[in-house]
Short mmCIF file of C-alpha atoms and ligand atoms in Angstrom, two decimals:
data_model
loop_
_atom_site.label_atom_id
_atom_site.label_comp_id
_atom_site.label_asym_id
_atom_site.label_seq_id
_atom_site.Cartn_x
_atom_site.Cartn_y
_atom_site.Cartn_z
CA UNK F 440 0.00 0.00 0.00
CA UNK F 441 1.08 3.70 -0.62
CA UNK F 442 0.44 7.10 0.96
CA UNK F 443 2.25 9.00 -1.63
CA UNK F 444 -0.23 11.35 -2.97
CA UNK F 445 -0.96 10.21 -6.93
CA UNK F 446 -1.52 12.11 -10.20
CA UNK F 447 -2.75 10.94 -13.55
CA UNK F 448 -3.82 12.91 -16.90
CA UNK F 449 -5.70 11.16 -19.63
CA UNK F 450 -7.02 11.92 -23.04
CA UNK F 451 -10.50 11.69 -24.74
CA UNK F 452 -10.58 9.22 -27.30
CA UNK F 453 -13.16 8.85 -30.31
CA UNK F 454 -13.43 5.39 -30.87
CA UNK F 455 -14.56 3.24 -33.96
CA UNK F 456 -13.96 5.95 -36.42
CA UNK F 457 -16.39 4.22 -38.95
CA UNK F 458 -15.77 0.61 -39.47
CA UNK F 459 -12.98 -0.61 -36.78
CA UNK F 460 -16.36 -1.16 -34.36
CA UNK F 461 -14.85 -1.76 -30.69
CA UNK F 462 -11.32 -1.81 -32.35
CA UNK F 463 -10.00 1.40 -33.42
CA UNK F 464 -9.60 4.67 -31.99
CA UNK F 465 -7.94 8.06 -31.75
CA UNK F 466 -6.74 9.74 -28.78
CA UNK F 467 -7.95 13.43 -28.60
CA UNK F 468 -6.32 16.60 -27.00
CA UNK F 469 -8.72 16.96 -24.33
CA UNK F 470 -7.53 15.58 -21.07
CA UNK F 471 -8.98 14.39 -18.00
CA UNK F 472 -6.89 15.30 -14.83
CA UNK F 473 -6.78 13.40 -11.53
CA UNK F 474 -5.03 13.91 -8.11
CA UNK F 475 -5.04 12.32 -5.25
CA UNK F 476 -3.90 11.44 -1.66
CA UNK F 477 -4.88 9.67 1.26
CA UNK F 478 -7.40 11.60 3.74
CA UNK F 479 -9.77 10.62 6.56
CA UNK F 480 -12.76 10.63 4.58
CA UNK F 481 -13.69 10.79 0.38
CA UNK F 482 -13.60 14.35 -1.29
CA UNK F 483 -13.97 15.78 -4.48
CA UNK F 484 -12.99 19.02 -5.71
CA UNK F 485 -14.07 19.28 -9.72
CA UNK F 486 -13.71 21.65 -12.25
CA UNK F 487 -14.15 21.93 -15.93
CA UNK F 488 -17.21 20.20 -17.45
CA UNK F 489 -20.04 18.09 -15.80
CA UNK F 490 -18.89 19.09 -12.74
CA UNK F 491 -22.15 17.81 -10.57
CA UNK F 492 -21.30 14.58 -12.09
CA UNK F 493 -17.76 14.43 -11.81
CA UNK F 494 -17.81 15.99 -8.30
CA UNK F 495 -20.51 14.07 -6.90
CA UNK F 496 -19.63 11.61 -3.97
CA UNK F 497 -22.56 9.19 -4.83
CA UNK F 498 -22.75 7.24 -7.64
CA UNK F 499 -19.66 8.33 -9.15
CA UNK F 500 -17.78 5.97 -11.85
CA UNK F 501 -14.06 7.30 -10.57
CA UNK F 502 -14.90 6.10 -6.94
CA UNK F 503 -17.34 3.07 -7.20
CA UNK F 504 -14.01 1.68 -10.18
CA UNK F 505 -11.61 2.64 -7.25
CA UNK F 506 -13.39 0.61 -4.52
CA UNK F 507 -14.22 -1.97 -6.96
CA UNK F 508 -10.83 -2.34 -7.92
CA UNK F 509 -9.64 -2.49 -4.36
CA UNK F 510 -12.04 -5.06 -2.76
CA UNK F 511 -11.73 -7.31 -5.44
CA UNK F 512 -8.32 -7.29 -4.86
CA UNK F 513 -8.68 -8.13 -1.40
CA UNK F 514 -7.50 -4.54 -0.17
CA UNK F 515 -8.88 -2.10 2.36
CA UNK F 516 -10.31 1.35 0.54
CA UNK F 517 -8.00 4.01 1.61
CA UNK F 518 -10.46 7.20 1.47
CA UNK F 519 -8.84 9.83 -0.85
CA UNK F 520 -8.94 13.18 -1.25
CA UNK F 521 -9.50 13.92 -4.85
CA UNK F 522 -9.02 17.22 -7.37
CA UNK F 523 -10.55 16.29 -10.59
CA UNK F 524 -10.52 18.88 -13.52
CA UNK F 525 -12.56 17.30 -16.89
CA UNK F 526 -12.43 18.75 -20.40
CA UNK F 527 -14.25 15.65 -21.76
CA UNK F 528 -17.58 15.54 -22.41
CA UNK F 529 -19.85 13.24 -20.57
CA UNK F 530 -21.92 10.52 -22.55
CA UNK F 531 -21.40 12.02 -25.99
CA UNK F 532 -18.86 9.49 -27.52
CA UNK F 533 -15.38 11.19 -26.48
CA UNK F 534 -14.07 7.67 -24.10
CA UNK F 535 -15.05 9.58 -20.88
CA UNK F 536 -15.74 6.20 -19.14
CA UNK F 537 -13.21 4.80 -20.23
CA UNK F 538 -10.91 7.90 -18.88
CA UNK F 539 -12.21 7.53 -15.77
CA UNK F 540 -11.96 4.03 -16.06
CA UNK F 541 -8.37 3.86 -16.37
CA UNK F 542 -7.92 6.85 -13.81
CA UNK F 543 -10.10 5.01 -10.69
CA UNK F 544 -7.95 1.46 -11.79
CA UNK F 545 -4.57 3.62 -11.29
CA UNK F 546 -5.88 5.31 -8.54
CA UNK F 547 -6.26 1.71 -7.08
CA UNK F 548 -3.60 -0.14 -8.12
CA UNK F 549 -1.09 2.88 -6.63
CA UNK F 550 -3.06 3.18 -3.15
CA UNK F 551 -3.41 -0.38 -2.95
CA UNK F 552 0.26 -1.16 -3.52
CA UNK F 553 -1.23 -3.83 -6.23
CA UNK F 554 1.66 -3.90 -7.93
CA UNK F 555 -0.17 -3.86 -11.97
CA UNK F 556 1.81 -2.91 -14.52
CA UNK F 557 0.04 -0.65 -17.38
CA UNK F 558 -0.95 -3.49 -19.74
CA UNK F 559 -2.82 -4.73 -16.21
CA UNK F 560 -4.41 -1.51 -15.47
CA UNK F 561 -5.45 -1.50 -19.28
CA UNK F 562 -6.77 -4.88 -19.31
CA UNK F 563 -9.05 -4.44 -16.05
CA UNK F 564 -10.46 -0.98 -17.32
CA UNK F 565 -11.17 -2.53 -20.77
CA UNK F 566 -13.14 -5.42 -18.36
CA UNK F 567 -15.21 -2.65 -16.98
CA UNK F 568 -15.63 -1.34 -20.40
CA UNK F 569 -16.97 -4.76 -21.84
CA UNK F 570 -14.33 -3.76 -25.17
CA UNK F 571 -10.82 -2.46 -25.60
CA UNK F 572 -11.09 0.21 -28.36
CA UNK F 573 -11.55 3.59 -25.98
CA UNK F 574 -8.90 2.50 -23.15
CA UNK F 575 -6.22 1.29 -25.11
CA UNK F 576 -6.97 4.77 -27.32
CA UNK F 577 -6.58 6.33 -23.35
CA UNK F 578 -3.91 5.00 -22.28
CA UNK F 579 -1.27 4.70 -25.14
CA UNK F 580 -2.34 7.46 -27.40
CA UNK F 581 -1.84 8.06 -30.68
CA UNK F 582 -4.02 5.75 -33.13
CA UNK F 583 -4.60 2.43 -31.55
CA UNK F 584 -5.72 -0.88 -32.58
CA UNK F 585 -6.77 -3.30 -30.06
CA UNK F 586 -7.98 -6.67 -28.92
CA UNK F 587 -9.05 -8.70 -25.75
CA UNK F 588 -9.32 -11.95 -24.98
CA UNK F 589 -8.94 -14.29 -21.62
CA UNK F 590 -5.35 -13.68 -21.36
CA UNK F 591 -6.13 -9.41 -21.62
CA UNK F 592 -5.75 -6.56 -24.02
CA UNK F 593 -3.61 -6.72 -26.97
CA UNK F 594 -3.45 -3.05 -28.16
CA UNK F 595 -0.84 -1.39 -30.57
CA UNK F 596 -0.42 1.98 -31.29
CA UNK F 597 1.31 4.45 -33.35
CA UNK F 598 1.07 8.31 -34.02
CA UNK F 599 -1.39 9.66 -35.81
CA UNK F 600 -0.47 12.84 -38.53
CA UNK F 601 0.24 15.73 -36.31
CA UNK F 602 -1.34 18.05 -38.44
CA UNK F 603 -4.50 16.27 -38.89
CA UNK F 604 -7.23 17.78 -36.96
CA UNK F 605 -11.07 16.40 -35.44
CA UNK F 606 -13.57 18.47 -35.39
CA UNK F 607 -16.40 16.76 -32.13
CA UNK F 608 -19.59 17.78 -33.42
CA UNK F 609 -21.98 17.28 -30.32
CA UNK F 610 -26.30 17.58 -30.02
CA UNK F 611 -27.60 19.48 -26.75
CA UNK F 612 -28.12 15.80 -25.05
CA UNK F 613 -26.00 12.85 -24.22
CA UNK F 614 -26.57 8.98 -25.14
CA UNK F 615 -25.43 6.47 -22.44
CA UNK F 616 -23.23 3.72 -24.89
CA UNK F 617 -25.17 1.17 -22.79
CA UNK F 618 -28.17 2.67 -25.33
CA UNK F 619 -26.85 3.09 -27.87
CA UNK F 620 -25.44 -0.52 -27.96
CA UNK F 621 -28.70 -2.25 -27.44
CA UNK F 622 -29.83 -0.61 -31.23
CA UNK F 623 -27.28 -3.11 -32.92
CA UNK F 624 -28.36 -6.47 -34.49
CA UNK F 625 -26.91 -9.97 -33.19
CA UNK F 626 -25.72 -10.86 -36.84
CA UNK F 627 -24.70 -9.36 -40.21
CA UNK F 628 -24.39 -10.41 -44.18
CA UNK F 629 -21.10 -11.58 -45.23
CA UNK F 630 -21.07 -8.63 -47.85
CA UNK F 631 -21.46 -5.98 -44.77
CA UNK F 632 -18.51 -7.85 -42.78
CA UNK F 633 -16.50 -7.88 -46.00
CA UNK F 634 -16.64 -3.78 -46.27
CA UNK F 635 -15.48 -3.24 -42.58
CA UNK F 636 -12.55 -5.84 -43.06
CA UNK F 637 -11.63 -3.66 -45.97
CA UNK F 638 -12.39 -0.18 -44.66
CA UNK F 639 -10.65 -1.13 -41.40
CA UNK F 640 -7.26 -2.69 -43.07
CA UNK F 641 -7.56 0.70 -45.75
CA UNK F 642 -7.74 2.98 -42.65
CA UNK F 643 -5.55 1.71 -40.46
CA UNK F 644 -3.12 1.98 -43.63
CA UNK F 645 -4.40 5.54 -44.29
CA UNK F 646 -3.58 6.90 -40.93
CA UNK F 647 0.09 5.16 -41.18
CA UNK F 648 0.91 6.21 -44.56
CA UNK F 649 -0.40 10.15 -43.83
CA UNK F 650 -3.24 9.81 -46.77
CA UNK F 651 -6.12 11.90 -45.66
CA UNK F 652 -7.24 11.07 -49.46
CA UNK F 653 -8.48 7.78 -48.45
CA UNK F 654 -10.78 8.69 -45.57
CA UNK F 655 -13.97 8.78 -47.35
CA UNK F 656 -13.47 5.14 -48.39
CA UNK F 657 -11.74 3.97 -45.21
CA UNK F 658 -14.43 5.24 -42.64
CA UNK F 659 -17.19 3.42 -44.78
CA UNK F 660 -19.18 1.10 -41.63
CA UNK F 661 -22.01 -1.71 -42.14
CA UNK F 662 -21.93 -2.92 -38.53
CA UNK F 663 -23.29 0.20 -36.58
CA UNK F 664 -23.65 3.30 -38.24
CA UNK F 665 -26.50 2.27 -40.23
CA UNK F 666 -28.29 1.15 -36.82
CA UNK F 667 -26.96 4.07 -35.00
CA UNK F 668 -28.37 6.31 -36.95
CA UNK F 669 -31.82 6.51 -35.43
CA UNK F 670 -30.07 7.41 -32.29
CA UNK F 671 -27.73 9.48 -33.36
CA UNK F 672 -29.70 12.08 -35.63
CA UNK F 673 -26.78 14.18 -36.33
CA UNK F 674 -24.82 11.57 -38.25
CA UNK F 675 -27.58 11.08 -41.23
CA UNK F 676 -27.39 15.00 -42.14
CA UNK F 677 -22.99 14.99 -41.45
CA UNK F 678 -21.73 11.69 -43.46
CA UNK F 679 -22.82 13.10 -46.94
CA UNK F 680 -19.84 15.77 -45.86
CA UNK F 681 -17.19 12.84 -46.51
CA UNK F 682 -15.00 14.41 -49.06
CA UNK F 683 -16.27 17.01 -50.26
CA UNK F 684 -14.05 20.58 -49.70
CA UNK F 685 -11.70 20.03 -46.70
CA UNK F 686 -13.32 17.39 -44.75
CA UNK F 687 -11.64 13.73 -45.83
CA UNK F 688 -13.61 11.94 -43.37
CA UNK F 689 -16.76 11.51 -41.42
CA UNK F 690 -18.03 9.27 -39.13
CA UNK F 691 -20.15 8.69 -35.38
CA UNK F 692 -17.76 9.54 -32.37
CA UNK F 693 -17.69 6.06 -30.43
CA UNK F 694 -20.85 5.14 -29.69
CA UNK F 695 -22.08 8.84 -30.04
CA UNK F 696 -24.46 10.99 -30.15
CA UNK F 697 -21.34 12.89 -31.53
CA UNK F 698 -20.24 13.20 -34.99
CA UNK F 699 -16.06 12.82 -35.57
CA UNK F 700 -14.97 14.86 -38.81
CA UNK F 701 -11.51 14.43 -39.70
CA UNK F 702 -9.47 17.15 -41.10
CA UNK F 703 -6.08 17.51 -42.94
CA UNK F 704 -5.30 20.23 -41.64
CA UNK F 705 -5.60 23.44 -39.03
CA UNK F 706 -6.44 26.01 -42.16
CA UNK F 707 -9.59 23.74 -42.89
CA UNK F 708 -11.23 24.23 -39.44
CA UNK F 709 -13.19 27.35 -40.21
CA UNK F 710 -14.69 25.96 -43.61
CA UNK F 711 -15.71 22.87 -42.34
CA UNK F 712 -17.29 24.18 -39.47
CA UNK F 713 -19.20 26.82 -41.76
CA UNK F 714 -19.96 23.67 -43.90
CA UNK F 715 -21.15 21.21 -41.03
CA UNK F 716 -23.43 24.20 -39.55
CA UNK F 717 -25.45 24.41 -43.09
CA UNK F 718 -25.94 20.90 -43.56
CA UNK F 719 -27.62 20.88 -39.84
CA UNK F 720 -31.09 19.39 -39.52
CA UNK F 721 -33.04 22.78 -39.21
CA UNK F 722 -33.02 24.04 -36.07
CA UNK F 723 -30.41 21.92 -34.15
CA UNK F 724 -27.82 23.34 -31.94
CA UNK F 725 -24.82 21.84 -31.68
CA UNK F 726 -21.03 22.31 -29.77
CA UNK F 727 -18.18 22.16 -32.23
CA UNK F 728 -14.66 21.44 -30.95
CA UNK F 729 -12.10 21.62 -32.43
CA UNK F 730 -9.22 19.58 -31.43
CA UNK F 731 -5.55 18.56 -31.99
CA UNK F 732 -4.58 14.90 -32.04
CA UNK F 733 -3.17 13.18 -28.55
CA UNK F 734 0.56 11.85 -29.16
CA UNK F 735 1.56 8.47 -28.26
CA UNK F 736 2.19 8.28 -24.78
CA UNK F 737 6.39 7.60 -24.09
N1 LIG J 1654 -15.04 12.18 -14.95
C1 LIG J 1654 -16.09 11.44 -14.62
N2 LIG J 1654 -16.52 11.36 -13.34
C2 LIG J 1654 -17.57 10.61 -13.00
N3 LIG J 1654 -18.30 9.87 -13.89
C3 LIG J 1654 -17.94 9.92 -15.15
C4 LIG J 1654 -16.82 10.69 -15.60
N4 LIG J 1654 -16.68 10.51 -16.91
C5 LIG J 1654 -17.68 9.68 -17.29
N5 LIG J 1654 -18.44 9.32 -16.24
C6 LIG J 1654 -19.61 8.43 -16.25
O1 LIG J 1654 -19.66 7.78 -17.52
C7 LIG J 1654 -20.89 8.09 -18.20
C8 LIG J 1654 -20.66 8.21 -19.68
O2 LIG J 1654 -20.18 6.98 -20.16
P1 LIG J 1654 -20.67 6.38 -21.54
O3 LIG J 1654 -19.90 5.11 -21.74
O4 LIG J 1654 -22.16 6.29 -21.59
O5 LIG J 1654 -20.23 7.48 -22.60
P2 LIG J 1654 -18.80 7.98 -23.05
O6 LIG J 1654 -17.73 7.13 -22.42
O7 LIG J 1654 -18.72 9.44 -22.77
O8 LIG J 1654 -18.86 7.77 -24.62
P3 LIG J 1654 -18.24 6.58 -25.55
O9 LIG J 1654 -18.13 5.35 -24.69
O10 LIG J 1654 -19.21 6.39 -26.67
O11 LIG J 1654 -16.94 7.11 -26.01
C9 LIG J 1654 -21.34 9.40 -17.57
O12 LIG J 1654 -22.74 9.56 -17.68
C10 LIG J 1654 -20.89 9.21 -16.12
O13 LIG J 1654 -21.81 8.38 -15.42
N1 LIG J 1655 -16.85 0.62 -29.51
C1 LIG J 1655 -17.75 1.22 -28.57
C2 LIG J 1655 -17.25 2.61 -28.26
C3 LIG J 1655 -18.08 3.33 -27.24
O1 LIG J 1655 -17.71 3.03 -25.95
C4 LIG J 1655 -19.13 1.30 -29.18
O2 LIG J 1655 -19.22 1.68 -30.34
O3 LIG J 1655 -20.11 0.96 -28.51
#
């Protein structure tokens, strides 16, 4: 067990990116920030966004995964004072569960003295997840491609083009994934599995080789767009976007309700924001930000 006081910053992550469904993902430059040390009782001092939620002592992911973590592992709960400052947004396909997955694992495995290496930490917050693709996007930045099985997480990543950008088009109101999983079908044609084995080999390809110019055939999806779309309004009026004038690539952010549109570059921003706003379904408001690509973590 430890009493040194802990500190741990982790990055959104917008997961799927078309066809790599529970696979692939991209970790964003918007960070979750935790610190911690041992006190007499649980506190919480937040800041940034959803900060009832990420604040609140009840029913709070961070502290039910750290007490989880702990008793499971046989291990008293140390009560912690926490400061917690979010620039993720909550429940609208960004990887904030599995941020705070990861974080309330750490936050464990340091004041429990559990001794878990990262690919441990990774593989238990992927278990809480129920799929690898956000947390291994968390935790190693970069562009990652992942796995799980039995024996854990099998992730791999590399980084993506620097100067690529995401626009995180987001709707007024967030969709729990939990929902927004229960929309997809049990089974699918061959001819739909056949374009996500393409599209995922053709992306994962596109991001390594720097080709922005194959985005619009690499983030084509059969296995949950289609079904996500009743959900997910804002991703029926954004696909037809795919490469046209300075956006390369469209598809849902994780499980959404956000839309991801990938960008070549910073200059394109301003146009593609102009052009996402017109193709809006009439009177819908949305947040656009506008973000920088995570590096791989050293
Ligand atoms: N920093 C945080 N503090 C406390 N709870 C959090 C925090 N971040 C996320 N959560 C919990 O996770 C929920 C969102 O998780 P959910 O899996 O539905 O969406 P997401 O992770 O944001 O999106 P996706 O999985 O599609 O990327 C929130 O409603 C909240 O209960
Ligand atoms: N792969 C996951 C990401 C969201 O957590 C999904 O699409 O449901």
């Amino acid at each position: 067990m430890s009493s040194e006081a802990f500190r741990i910053k982790l990055p959104a992550t917008s997961a799927n990116l078309g066809p790599g469904f529970d696979t692939l993902a991209l970790a964003l430059r918007l960070y979750l920030e935790v610190e911690a040390e041992a006190a007499a009782s649980f506190s919480i001092e937040a800041s940034g966004r959803n900060q009832d939620i990420c604040g609140a002592l009840e029913g709070n992911l961070l502290l039910e995964t750290y007490s989880k973590t702990l008793t499971a592992a046989g291990r008293p709960v140390t009560p912690l004072r926490l400061r917690v400052h979010n620039e993720i947004p909550l429940g609208m396909g960004c990887g904030s569960s599995a941020a705070v997955r990861l974080a309330g694992v750490s936050l464990a495995a340091h004041f429990g003295g559990l001794g878990w290496d990262g690919a441990r930490i990774l593989t238990e917050a992927s278990r809480l997840e129920g799929h690898p693709d956000n947390a291994a996007a968390c935790w190693l930045g970069g562009f990652t491609a992942s796995g799980m099985d039995e024996s854990g997480v099998q992730a791999v990543s590399f980084a993506a083009p620097a100067e690529w950008r995401a626009l995180v088009v987001m709707p007024q109101k967030p969709l729990a994934t939990t929902a927004s999983r229960a929309v997809l079908p049990e089974r699918y044609s061959r001819a739909d599995v056949v374009v996500n084995l393409q599209s995922v080999a053709l992306l994962t390809a596109a991001f390594a080789a720097r080709r922005a110019d194959l985005l619009v055939h690499a983030m084509r999806d059969r296995i949950h767009q289609p079904y996500r779309a009743e959900v997910c309004p804002l991703l029926p009026a954004l696909l037809p976007l795919a490469g046209q004038g300075g956006i390369p690539g469209v598809a849902l952010s994780g499980a959404g309700p956000a839309v991801l549109a990938l960008l070549a570059s910073e200059e394109d921003i301003a146009g593609a924001c102009e052009r996402i706003r017109e193709a809006l379904p009439r009177g819908e408001t949305v947040e656009i930000l506008a973000c920088e690509l995570a590096p791989r973590r050293e």
